Amino acid sequence: MSRRNAGGMVLLVGLAAGLIGIGGGYILWGWPPNWYAARDVFRLPATPENQLIQYGWQLVTETPRLIGKSASDPALRYAGNDLACTQCHLKAGGKPFAAPFISTFASFPMMANDEVLTLTERINGCMTRSMNGQPLPESGREMDALIAYMRFIGKDSPEGVRIAGMGLLPLAPPQQKPDRERGEKIFSGSCASCHGTNGQGQRRLPPEVGFSVPPLWGADSFNSEAGMSHMETAAGFIRANMPYLTTDYRNPSLSEQEAWDVAAYITSQPRPSKPSEQPH
């Protein structure tokens, strides 16, 4: 699975002589912005708030260097691996159907499993699962920066409404039971050239830390409680985004059944246990 910068997605609206209803039930006047247009955080004026936004972008894109297990400052080694947030939240959270951040700030707090879930709790869920590490301090600069970046990337997005393209691409139930053996063959032909035959990914060249292509299983990958360790999540992500150089949600490279099969293969592989199962 390889890399590509996909084009932004323009939301469909009608332009009439009044108010037009959009997507999940909110109403806007005229044409809304292109929520997925590229945003250069380093063109922002030099203010303390904008510096926090820029640091948030760096945390998303340079996670291993700043808060990974190999971070230069030992006090900031919160993650237990050297993955980067942008390796699941593609284009720094700006790509549709690649777990984008556009509606994230406006969606929290939210109800989950009959409990109120805050944005800080959701971020720390990623830290303990996908990053296989420990929570960020809720009042620390790193948490403030991530929230500031998410607020910035979703600026003016409507509250309580998920913009089209949020989350992952919905898939129909598989026509055949997902099969890991079929998935292994597809992985060998379409994914192993980048992710490696053993799913180990590709490390950056020293002195850089982290991965240019993330590992999909093994000790350096996300743990068994991460969303991507679940077949349904992995299949939706794969269908819309992989292989990276040739795919976006409008032009999938794999069929839905192939995505299910690859997901069955990847999620069946060994990875770190969830935090409650790890030895202390």
PDB file of C-alpha atoms in Angstrom:
ATOM      1  CA  MET A   1       0.000   0.000   0.000  1.00  0.00           C
ATOM      2  CA  SER A   2       1.607   3.293  -1.110  1.00  0.00           C
ATOM      3  CA  ARG A   3       1.167   7.100  -0.917  1.00  0.00           C
ATOM      4  CA  ARG A   4      -0.824   9.756  -2.733  1.00  0.00           C
ATOM      5  CA  ASN A   5      -2.263  13.121  -1.976  1.00  0.00           C
ATOM      6  CA  ALA A   6      -5.890  12.803  -2.919  1.00  0.00           C
ATOM      7  CA  GLY A   7      -7.827  15.827  -4.078  1.00  0.00           C
ATOM      8  CA  GLY A   8     -10.240  17.541  -1.716  1.00  0.00           C
ATOM      9  CA  MET A   9     -13.905  16.670  -1.693  1.00  0.00           C
ATOM     10  CA  VAL A  10     -16.518  19.328  -2.502  1.00  0.00           C
ATOM     11  CA  LEU A  11     -19.826  18.913  -0.682  1.00  0.00           C
ATOM     12  CA  LEU A  12     -22.901  18.977  -2.902  1.00  0.00           C
ATOM     13  CA  VAL A  13     -25.338  21.784  -2.269  1.00  0.00           C
ATOM     14  CA  GLY A  14     -28.088  23.471  -4.180  1.00  0.00           C
ATOM     15  CA  LEU A  15     -28.119  27.212  -4.793  1.00  0.00           C
ATOM     16  CA  ALA A  16     -31.637  28.546  -4.783  1.00  0.00           C
ATOM     17  CA  ALA A  17     -33.490  31.582  -3.530  1.00  0.00           C
ATOM     18  CA  GLY A  18     -33.629  30.361   0.029  1.00  0.00           C
ATOM     19  CA  LEU A  19     -32.164  28.025   2.586  1.00  0.00           C
ATOM     20  CA  ILE A  20     -31.092  24.566   1.439  1.00  0.00           C
ATOM     21  CA  GLY A  21     -30.905  21.507   3.701  1.00  0.00           C
ATOM     22  CA  ILE A  22     -27.555  19.706   3.719  1.00  0.00           C
ATOM     23  CA  GLY A  23     -26.645  16.079   4.525  1.00  0.00           C
ATOM     24  CA  GLY A  24     -27.375  15.276   8.148  1.00  0.00           C
ATOM     25  CA  GLY A  25     -30.069  17.862   8.711  1.00  0.00           C
ATOM     26  CA  TYR A  26     -28.344  21.230   9.084  1.00  0.00           C
ATOM     27  CA  ILE A  27     -29.113  24.294   6.966  1.00  0.00           C
ATOM     28  CA  LEU A  28     -26.708  26.753   5.373  1.00  0.00           C
ATOM     29  CA  TRP A  29     -27.163  29.662   3.004  1.00  0.00           C
ATOM     30  CA  GLY A  30     -25.510  29.344  -0.419  1.00  0.00           C
ATOM     31  CA  TRP A  31     -22.328  27.394  -1.040  1.00  0.00           C
ATOM     32  CA  PRO A  32     -20.446  25.994   1.970  1.00  0.00           C
ATOM     33  CA  PRO A  33     -16.646  25.891   2.050  1.00  0.00           C
ATOM     34  CA  ASN A  34     -14.631  22.958   0.778  1.00  0.00           C
ATOM     35  CA  TRP A  35     -14.066  21.383   4.165  1.00  0.00           C
ATOM     36  CA  TYR A  36     -11.260  19.179   2.839  1.00  0.00           C
ATOM     37  CA  ALA A  37      -9.213  21.907   1.162  1.00  0.00           C
ATOM     38  CA  ALA A  38      -5.543  21.889   2.197  1.00  0.00           C
ATOM     39  CA  ARG A  39      -4.734  24.182   5.119  1.00  0.00           C
ATOM     40  CA  ASP A  40      -1.188  25.491   5.583  1.00  0.00           C
ATOM     41  CA  VAL A  41      -0.903  26.159   9.296  1.00  0.00           C
ATOM     42  CA  PHE A  42       2.405  27.942   8.816  1.00  0.00           C
ATOM     43  CA  ARG A  43       0.738  30.746   6.849  1.00  0.00           C
ATOM     44  CA  LEU A  44      -1.151  31.772   9.964  1.00  0.00           C
ATOM     45  CA  PRO A  45      -0.134  35.050  11.653  1.00  0.00           C
ATOM     46  CA  ALA A  46       2.339  34.692  14.509  1.00  0.00           C
ATOM     47  CA  THR A  47       0.143  34.573  17.616  1.00  0.00           C
ATOM     48  CA  PRO A  48       0.273  32.307  20.683  1.00  0.00           C
ATOM     49  CA  GLU A  49      -2.939  30.547  19.570  1.00  0.00           C
ATOM     50  CA  ASN A  50      -1.615  29.962  16.059  1.00  0.00           C
ATOM     51  CA  GLN A  51       1.650  28.638  17.439  1.00  0.00           C
ATOM     52  CA  LEU A  52      -0.404  26.134  19.422  1.00  0.00           C
ATOM     53  CA  ILE A  53      -2.240  25.136  16.219  1.00  0.00           C
ATOM     54  CA  GLN A  54       1.083  24.674  14.446  1.00  0.00           C
ATOM     55  CA  TYR A  55       2.369  22.512  17.285  1.00  0.00           C
ATOM     56  CA  GLY A  56      -0.807  20.438  17.060  1.00  0.00           C
ATOM     57  CA  TRP A  57      -0.192  19.870  13.345  1.00  0.00           C
ATOM     58  CA  GLN A  58       3.367  18.794  14.148  1.00  0.00           C
ATOM     59  CA  LEU A  59       2.111  16.368  16.790  1.00  0.00           C
ATOM     60  CA  VAL A  60      -0.180  14.784  14.194  1.00  0.00           C
ATOM     61  CA  THR A  61       2.455  14.568  11.457  1.00  0.00           C
ATOM     62  CA  GLU A  62       5.654  14.139  13.492  1.00  0.00           C
ATOM     63  CA  THR A  63       4.255  12.084  16.361  1.00  0.00           C
ATOM     64  CA  PRO A  64       7.276   9.758  16.780  1.00  0.00           C
ATOM     65  CA  ARG A  65       9.764  12.614  17.077  1.00  0.00           C
ATOM     66  CA  LEU A  66       7.673  14.598  19.548  1.00  0.00           C
ATOM     67  CA  ILE A  67       5.709  12.126  21.709  1.00  0.00           C
ATOM     68  CA  GLY A  68       6.640   8.673  20.378  1.00  0.00           C
ATOM     69  CA  LYS A  69       8.593   6.039  22.242  1.00  0.00           C
ATOM     70  CA  SER A  70      11.743   7.398  20.561  1.00  0.00           C
ATOM     71  CA  ALA A  71      10.963  11.077  21.190  1.00  0.00           C
ATOM     72  CA  SER A  72      14.002  13.267  21.753  1.00  0.00           C
ATOM     73  CA  ASP A  73      12.625  14.417  25.119  1.00  0.00           C
ATOM     74  CA  PRO A  74      12.244  11.335  27.370  1.00  0.00           C
ATOM     75  CA  ALA A  75       9.604  13.156  29.445  1.00  0.00           C
ATOM     76  CA  LEU A  76       7.336  13.294  26.379  1.00  0.00           C
ATOM     77  CA  ARG A  77       7.514   9.621  25.392  1.00  0.00           C
ATOM     78  CA  TYR A  78       3.795   9.055  25.827  1.00  0.00           C
ATOM     79  CA  ALA A  79       3.270   6.697  22.876  1.00  0.00           C
ATOM     80  CA  GLY A  80       4.419   3.110  23.118  1.00  0.00           C
ATOM     81  CA  ASN A  81       5.284   2.864  19.429  1.00  0.00           C
ATOM     82  CA  ASP A  82       6.646   5.104  16.687  1.00  0.00           C
ATOM     83  CA  LEU A  83       3.512   5.431  14.581  1.00  0.00           C
ATOM     84  CA  ALA A  84       2.283   8.857  13.497  1.00  0.00           C
ATOM     85  CA  CYS A  85      -1.308  10.061  13.877  1.00  0.00           C
ATOM     86  CA  THR A  86      -1.386  10.958  10.175  1.00  0.00           C
ATOM     87  CA  GLN A  87      -0.827   7.322   9.223  1.00  0.00           C
ATOM     88  CA  CYS A  88      -4.448   6.606  10.147  1.00  0.00           C
ATOM     89  CA  HIS A  89      -5.837  10.155   9.962  1.00  0.00           C
ATOM     90  CA  LEU A  90      -4.478  10.682   6.452  1.00  0.00           C
ATOM     91  CA  LYS A  91      -3.314  14.109   5.257  1.00  0.00           C
ATOM     92  CA  ALA A  92      -3.128  15.246   8.888  1.00  0.00           C
ATOM     93  CA  GLY A  93      -6.825  14.572   9.345  1.00  0.00           C
ATOM     94  CA  GLY A  94      -7.829  16.289   6.122  1.00  0.00           C
ATOM     95  CA  LYS A  95      -8.720  13.415   3.789  1.00  0.00           C
ATOM     96  CA  PRO A  96     -12.356  12.292   3.447  1.00  0.00           C
ATOM     97  CA  PHE A  97     -13.175   8.752   4.579  1.00  0.00           C
ATOM     98  CA  ALA A  98      -9.724   8.467   6.160  1.00  0.00           C
ATOM     99  CA  ALA A  99     -10.815   9.265   9.731  1.00  0.00           C
ATOM    100  CA  PRO A 100     -10.651  13.052   9.164  1.00  0.00           C
ATOM    101  CA  PHE A 101     -10.811  15.687  11.903  1.00  0.00           C
ATOM    102  CA  ILE A 102     -13.143  18.152  10.159  1.00  0.00           C
ATOM    103  CA  SER A 103     -16.205  17.547  12.375  1.00  0.00           C
ATOM    104  CA  THR A 104     -14.289  16.265  15.382  1.00  0.00           C
ATOM    105  CA  PHE A 105     -14.172  19.373  17.560  1.00  0.00           C
ATOM    106  CA  ALA A 106     -17.809  20.221  16.813  1.00  0.00           C
ATOM    107  CA  SER A 107     -18.942  16.655  17.628  1.00  0.00           C
ATOM    108  CA  PHE A 108     -17.673  16.527  21.218  1.00  0.00           C
ATOM    109  CA  PRO A 109     -18.691  15.922  23.891  1.00  0.00           C
ATOM    110  CA  MET A 110     -20.769  13.022  22.575  1.00  0.00           C
ATOM    111  CA  MET A 111     -22.647  10.060  23.983  1.00  0.00           C
ATOM    112  CA  ALA A 112     -20.889   6.711  23.659  1.00  0.00           C
ATOM    113  CA  ASN A 113     -22.094   3.537  25.329  1.00  0.00           C
ATOM    114  CA  ASP A 114     -24.575   5.611  27.374  1.00  0.00           C
ATOM    115  CA  GLU A 115     -21.764   7.779  28.758  1.00  0.00           C
ATOM    116  CA  VAL A 116     -20.560  11.269  27.923  1.00  0.00           C
ATOM    117  CA  LEU A 117     -17.245  11.107  26.069  1.00  0.00           C
ATOM    118  CA  THR A 118     -15.090  14.231  25.955  1.00  0.00           C
ATOM    119  CA  LEU A 119     -12.602  15.093  23.241  1.00  0.00           C
ATOM    120  CA  THR A 120      -9.675  14.726  25.641  1.00  0.00           C
ATOM    121  CA  GLU A 121     -10.900  11.231  26.494  1.00  0.00           C
ATOM    122  CA  ARG A 122     -11.221  10.381  22.801  1.00  0.00           C
ATOM    123  CA  ILE A 123      -7.686  11.575  22.078  1.00  0.00           C
ATOM    124  CA  ASN A 124      -6.334   9.580  24.993  1.00  0.00           C
ATOM    125  CA  GLY A 125      -8.213   6.554  23.686  1.00  0.00           C
ATOM    126  CA  CYS A 126      -5.999   6.817  20.615  1.00  0.00           C
ATOM    127  CA  MET A 127      -2.922   7.270  22.776  1.00  0.00           C
ATOM    128  CA  THR A 128      -3.553   4.090  24.748  1.00  0.00           C
ATOM    129  CA  ARG A 129      -4.789   1.959  21.837  1.00  0.00           C
ATOM    130  CA  SER A 130      -3.517   3.006  18.427  1.00  0.00           C
ATOM    131  CA  MET A 131      -0.330   4.445  19.916  1.00  0.00           C
ATOM    132  CA  ASN A 132      -0.123   1.612  22.486  1.00  0.00           C
ATOM    133  CA  GLY A 133       0.997   4.092  25.112  1.00  0.00           C
ATOM    134  CA  GLN A 134      -0.208   6.204  28.009  1.00  0.00           C
ATOM    135  CA  PRO A 135      -2.623   9.143  28.204  1.00  0.00           C
ATOM    136  CA  LEU A 136      -1.497  12.692  27.617  1.00  0.00           C
ATOM    137  CA  PRO A 137      -1.983  15.021  30.605  1.00  0.00           C
ATOM    138  CA  GLU A 138      -5.424  16.553  30.061  1.00  0.00           C
ATOM    139  CA  SER A 139      -4.190  20.051  30.913  1.00  0.00           C
ATOM    140  CA  GLY A 140      -0.820  19.710  29.201  1.00  0.00           C
ATOM    141  CA  ARG A 141       0.457  21.640  26.187  1.00  0.00           C
ATOM    142  CA  GLU A 142       0.306  18.593  23.904  1.00  0.00           C
ATOM    143  CA  MET A 143      -3.393  18.015  24.592  1.00  0.00           C
ATOM    144  CA  ASP A 144      -4.113  21.738  24.187  1.00  0.00           C
ATOM    145  CA  ALA A 145      -2.251  21.755  20.870  1.00  0.00           C
ATOM    146  CA  LEU A 146      -4.090  18.745  19.440  1.00  0.00           C
ATOM    147  CA  ILE A 147      -7.447  20.256  20.366  1.00  0.00           C
ATOM    148  CA  ALA A 148      -6.431  23.637  18.932  1.00  0.00           C
ATOM    149  CA  TYR A 149      -5.484  21.978  15.640  1.00  0.00           C
ATOM    150  CA  MET A 150      -8.741  20.029  15.479  1.00  0.00           C
ATOM    151  CA  ARG A 151     -10.682  23.212  16.177  1.00  0.00           C
ATOM    152  CA  PHE A 152      -8.748  24.983  13.405  1.00  0.00           C
ATOM    153  CA  ILE A 153      -9.153  22.292  10.755  1.00  0.00           C
ATOM    154  CA  GLY A 154     -12.886  22.181  11.435  1.00  0.00           C
ATOM    155  CA  LYS A 155     -13.354  25.952  11.696  1.00  0.00           C
ATOM    156  CA  ASP A 156     -16.987  26.975  11.068  1.00  0.00           C
ATOM    157  CA  SER A 157     -18.164  23.383  10.620  1.00  0.00           C
ATOM    158  CA  PRO A 158     -21.692  22.972  12.019  1.00  0.00           C
ATOM    159  CA  GLU A 159     -22.081  21.651  15.552  1.00  0.00           C
ATOM    160  CA  GLY A 160     -23.711  18.296  16.026  1.00  0.00           C
ATOM    161  CA  VAL A 161     -23.435  17.365  12.333  1.00  0.00           C
ATOM    162  CA  ARG A 162     -20.840  15.112  10.772  1.00  0.00           C
ATOM    163  CA  ILE A 163     -19.686  16.572   7.470  1.00  0.00           C
ATOM    164  CA  ALA A 164     -19.908  14.166   4.524  1.00  0.00           C
ATOM    165  CA  GLY A 165     -16.699  12.151   4.357  1.00  0.00           C
ATOM    166  CA  MET A 166     -16.228  11.895   8.106  1.00  0.00           C
ATOM    167  CA  GLY A 167     -15.256   8.559   9.608  1.00  0.00           C
ATOM    168  CA  LEU A 168     -14.654   5.698   7.208  1.00  0.00           C
ATOM    169  CA  LEU A 169     -16.331   4.611   4.003  1.00  0.00           C
ATOM    170  CA  PRO A 170     -19.418   2.510   4.822  1.00  0.00           C
ATOM    171  CA  LEU A 171     -19.285  -0.997   3.366  1.00  0.00           C
ATOM    172  CA  ALA A 172     -22.092  -3.412   2.642  1.00  0.00           C
ATOM    173  CA  PRO A 173     -21.926  -6.685   4.556  1.00  0.00           C
ATOM    174  CA  PRO A 174     -19.562  -9.066   2.742  1.00  0.00           C
ATOM    175  CA  GLN A 175     -21.208 -11.332   0.206  1.00  0.00           C
ATOM    176  CA  GLN A 176     -18.887 -14.113   1.327  1.00  0.00           C
ATOM    177  CA  LYS A 177     -17.436 -14.693   4.753  1.00  0.00           C
ATOM    178  CA  PRO A 178     -14.163 -12.710   4.932  1.00  0.00           C
ATOM    179  CA  ASP A 179     -11.345 -15.132   4.289  1.00  0.00           C
ATOM    180  CA  ARG A 180      -7.833 -14.586   5.588  1.00  0.00           C
ATOM    181  CA  GLU A 181      -6.281 -16.936   3.027  1.00  0.00           C
ATOM    182  CA  ARG A 182      -7.759 -14.944   0.140  1.00  0.00           C
ATOM    183  CA  GLY A 183      -6.713 -11.838   2.008  1.00  0.00           C
ATOM    184  CA  GLU A 184      -3.118 -13.022   2.293  1.00  0.00           C
ATOM    185  CA  LYS A 185      -2.922 -13.450  -1.483  1.00  0.00           C
ATOM    186  CA  ILE A 186      -4.317  -9.954  -2.079  1.00  0.00           C
ATOM    187  CA  PHE A 187      -1.949  -8.549   0.549  1.00  0.00           C
ATOM    188  CA  SER A 188       1.033 -10.180  -1.168  1.00  0.00           C
ATOM    189  CA  GLY A 189       0.059  -8.707  -4.524  1.00  0.00           C
ATOM    190  CA  SER A 190      -1.151  -5.244  -3.498  1.00  0.00           C
ATOM    191  CA  CYS A 191       0.236  -4.370  -0.071  1.00  0.00           C
ATOM    192  CA  ALA A 192       3.469  -6.186   0.742  1.00  0.00           C
ATOM    193  CA  SER A 193       5.600  -4.083  -1.608  1.00  0.00           C
ATOM    194  CA  CYS A 194       5.183  -1.176   0.841  1.00  0.00           C
ATOM    195  CA  HIS A 195       4.149  -2.737   4.155  1.00  0.00           C
ATOM    196  CA  GLY A 196       6.508  -5.712   3.856  1.00  0.00           C
ATOM    197  CA  THR A 197       5.753  -9.396   3.604  1.00  0.00           C
ATOM    198  CA  ASN A 198       5.579  -9.596   7.400  1.00  0.00           C
ATOM    199  CA  GLY A 199       3.596  -6.378   7.787  1.00  0.00           C
ATOM    200  CA  GLN A 200       6.583  -4.648   9.371  1.00  0.00           C
ATOM    201  CA  GLY A 201       6.327  -1.403   7.379  1.00  0.00           C
ATOM    202  CA  GLN A 202       9.292   0.764   6.419  1.00  0.00           C
ATOM    203  CA  ARG A 203      11.324   2.715   8.954  1.00  0.00           C
ATOM    204  CA  ARG A 204      12.582   6.192   8.176  1.00  0.00           C
ATOM    205  CA  LEU A 205      16.282   6.555   7.613  1.00  0.00           C
ATOM    206  CA  PRO A 206      18.322   7.713  10.638  1.00  0.00           C
ATOM    207  CA  PRO A 207      18.491  10.207  12.207  1.00  0.00           C
ATOM    208  CA  GLU A 208      14.732  10.434  11.592  1.00  0.00           C
ATOM    209  CA  VAL A 209      12.496   8.260  13.744  1.00  0.00           C
ATOM    210  CA  GLY A 210       9.241   6.552  12.932  1.00  0.00           C
ATOM    211  CA  PHE A 211       7.925   4.881   9.810  1.00  0.00           C
ATOM    212  CA  SER A 212       7.491   6.112   6.262  1.00  0.00           C
ATOM    213  CA  VAL A 213       5.053   3.184   5.871  1.00  0.00           C
ATOM    214  CA  PRO A 214       3.419   1.967   9.086  1.00  0.00           C
ATOM    215  CA  PRO A 215       3.612  -1.605  10.379  1.00  0.00           C
ATOM    216  CA  LEU A 216       0.267  -3.401  10.326  1.00  0.00           C
ATOM    217  CA  TRP A 217       1.040  -5.989  12.971  1.00  0.00           C
ATOM    218  CA  GLY A 218       3.812  -7.013  15.300  1.00  0.00           C
ATOM    219  CA  ALA A 219       5.352  -5.300  18.316  1.00  0.00           C
ATOM    220  CA  ASP A 220       5.628  -1.900  16.622  1.00  0.00           C
ATOM    221  CA  SER A 221       1.983  -1.714  15.528  1.00  0.00           C
ATOM    222  CA  PHE A 222      -1.269  -0.615  17.164  1.00  0.00           C
ATOM    223  CA  ASN A 223      -2.600  -2.849  19.896  1.00  0.00           C
ATOM    224  CA  SER A 224      -5.536  -5.243  19.984  1.00  0.00           C
ATOM    225  CA  GLU A 225      -7.930  -2.617  21.380  1.00  0.00           C
ATOM    226  CA  ALA A 226      -7.324  -0.077  18.597  1.00  0.00           C
ATOM    227  CA  GLY A 227     -10.129   0.579  16.142  1.00  0.00           C
ATOM    228  CA  MET A 228      -7.987  -0.583  13.239  1.00  0.00           C
ATOM    229  CA  SER A 229      -7.578  -3.985  14.862  1.00  0.00           C
ATOM    230  CA  HIS A 230     -11.274  -4.621  14.195  1.00  0.00           C
ATOM    231  CA  MET A 231     -12.110  -6.096  10.820  1.00  0.00           C
ATOM    232  CA  GLU A 232     -15.009  -3.723  10.046  1.00  0.00           C
ATOM    233  CA  THR A 233     -12.854  -0.641  10.682  1.00  0.00           C
ATOM    234  CA  ALA A 234      -9.877  -1.968   8.744  1.00  0.00           C
ATOM    235  CA  ALA A 235     -12.038  -2.969   5.767  1.00  0.00           C
ATOM    236  CA  GLY A 236     -13.608   0.495   5.473  1.00  0.00           C
ATOM    237  CA  PHE A 237     -10.211   2.180   5.680  1.00  0.00           C
ATOM    238  CA  ILE A 238      -8.626  -0.181   3.148  1.00  0.00           C
ATOM    239  CA  ARG A 239     -11.450   0.134   0.614  1.00  0.00           C
ATOM    240  CA  ALA A 240     -11.310   3.959   0.524  1.00  0.00           C
ATOM    241  CA  ASN A 241      -7.572   4.517   0.870  1.00  0.00           C
ATOM    242  CA  MET A 242      -5.388   1.564  -0.107  1.00  0.00           C
ATOM    243  CA  PRO A 243      -3.131   1.058  -1.985  1.00  0.00           C
ATOM    244  CA  TYR A 244      -2.221   4.658  -1.203  1.00  0.00           C
ATOM    245  CA  LEU A 245      -0.828   5.789  -4.550  1.00  0.00           C
ATOM    246  CA  THR A 246      -3.739   4.533  -6.621  1.00  0.00           C
ATOM    247  CA  THR A 247      -6.797   4.866  -4.412  1.00  0.00           C
ATOM    248  CA  ASP A 248      -9.308   7.243  -2.952  1.00  0.00           C
ATOM    249  CA  TYR A 249     -12.940   6.710  -2.007  1.00  0.00           C
ATOM    250  CA  ARG A 250     -14.096   7.745  -5.498  1.00  0.00           C
ATOM    251  CA  ASN A 251     -11.756   5.313  -7.202  1.00  0.00           C
ATOM    252  CA  PRO A 252     -11.243   2.211  -5.028  1.00  0.00           C
ATOM    253  CA  SER A 253      -8.572  -0.234  -6.155  1.00  0.00           C
ATOM    254  CA  LEU A 254     -10.007  -3.235  -4.325  1.00  0.00           C
ATOM    255  CA  SER A 255     -13.535  -4.568  -4.435  1.00  0.00           C
ATOM    256  CA  GLU A 256     -15.538  -4.556  -1.217  1.00  0.00           C
ATOM    257  CA  GLN A 257     -15.042  -8.303  -0.847  1.00  0.00           C
ATOM    258  CA  GLU A 258     -11.289  -7.920  -1.365  1.00  0.00           C
ATOM    259  CA  ALA A 259     -11.200  -5.201   1.292  1.00  0.00           C
ATOM    260  CA  TRP A 260     -13.016  -7.505   3.716  1.00  0.00           C
ATOM    261  CA  ASP A 261     -10.613 -10.344   2.944  1.00  0.00           C
ATOM    262  CA  VAL A 262      -7.477  -8.220   3.394  1.00  0.00           C
ATOM    263  CA  ALA A 263      -8.894  -6.871   6.648  1.00  0.00           C
ATOM    264  CA  ALA A 264      -9.539 -10.438   7.821  1.00  0.00           C
ATOM    265  CA  TYR A 265      -5.907 -11.306   7.127  1.00  0.00           C
ATOM    266  CA  ILE A 266      -4.387  -8.203   8.745  1.00  0.00           C
ATOM    267  CA  THR A 267      -6.537  -8.295  11.873  1.00  0.00           C
ATOM    268  CA  SER A 268      -5.765 -11.980  12.425  1.00  0.00           C
ATOM    269  CA  GLN A 269      -2.058 -11.234  12.859  1.00  0.00           C
ATOM    270  CA  PRO A 270      -0.302 -10.881  16.235  1.00  0.00           C
ATOM    271  CA  ARG A 271      -0.008  -7.450  17.820  1.00  0.00           C
ATOM    272  CA  PRO A 272       0.441  -5.989  21.298  1.00  0.00           C
ATOM    273  CA  SER A 273      -2.313  -6.859  23.746  1.00  0.00           C
ATOM    274  CA  LYS A 274      -4.712  -4.234  24.969  1.00  0.00           C
ATOM    275  CA  PRO A 275      -3.382  -2.173  27.915  1.00  0.00           C
ATOM    276  CA  SER A 276      -5.298  -4.100  30.585  1.00  0.00           C
ATOM    277  CA  GLU A 277      -3.633  -7.309  29.371  1.00  0.00           C
ATOM    278  CA  GLN A 278      -0.089  -5.971  29.269  1.00  0.00           C
ATOM    279  CA  PRO A 279       2.268  -6.954  32.116  1.00  0.00           C
ATOM    280  CA  HIS A 280       3.060  -4.218  34.655  1.00  0.00           C
TER     281      HIS A 280
END
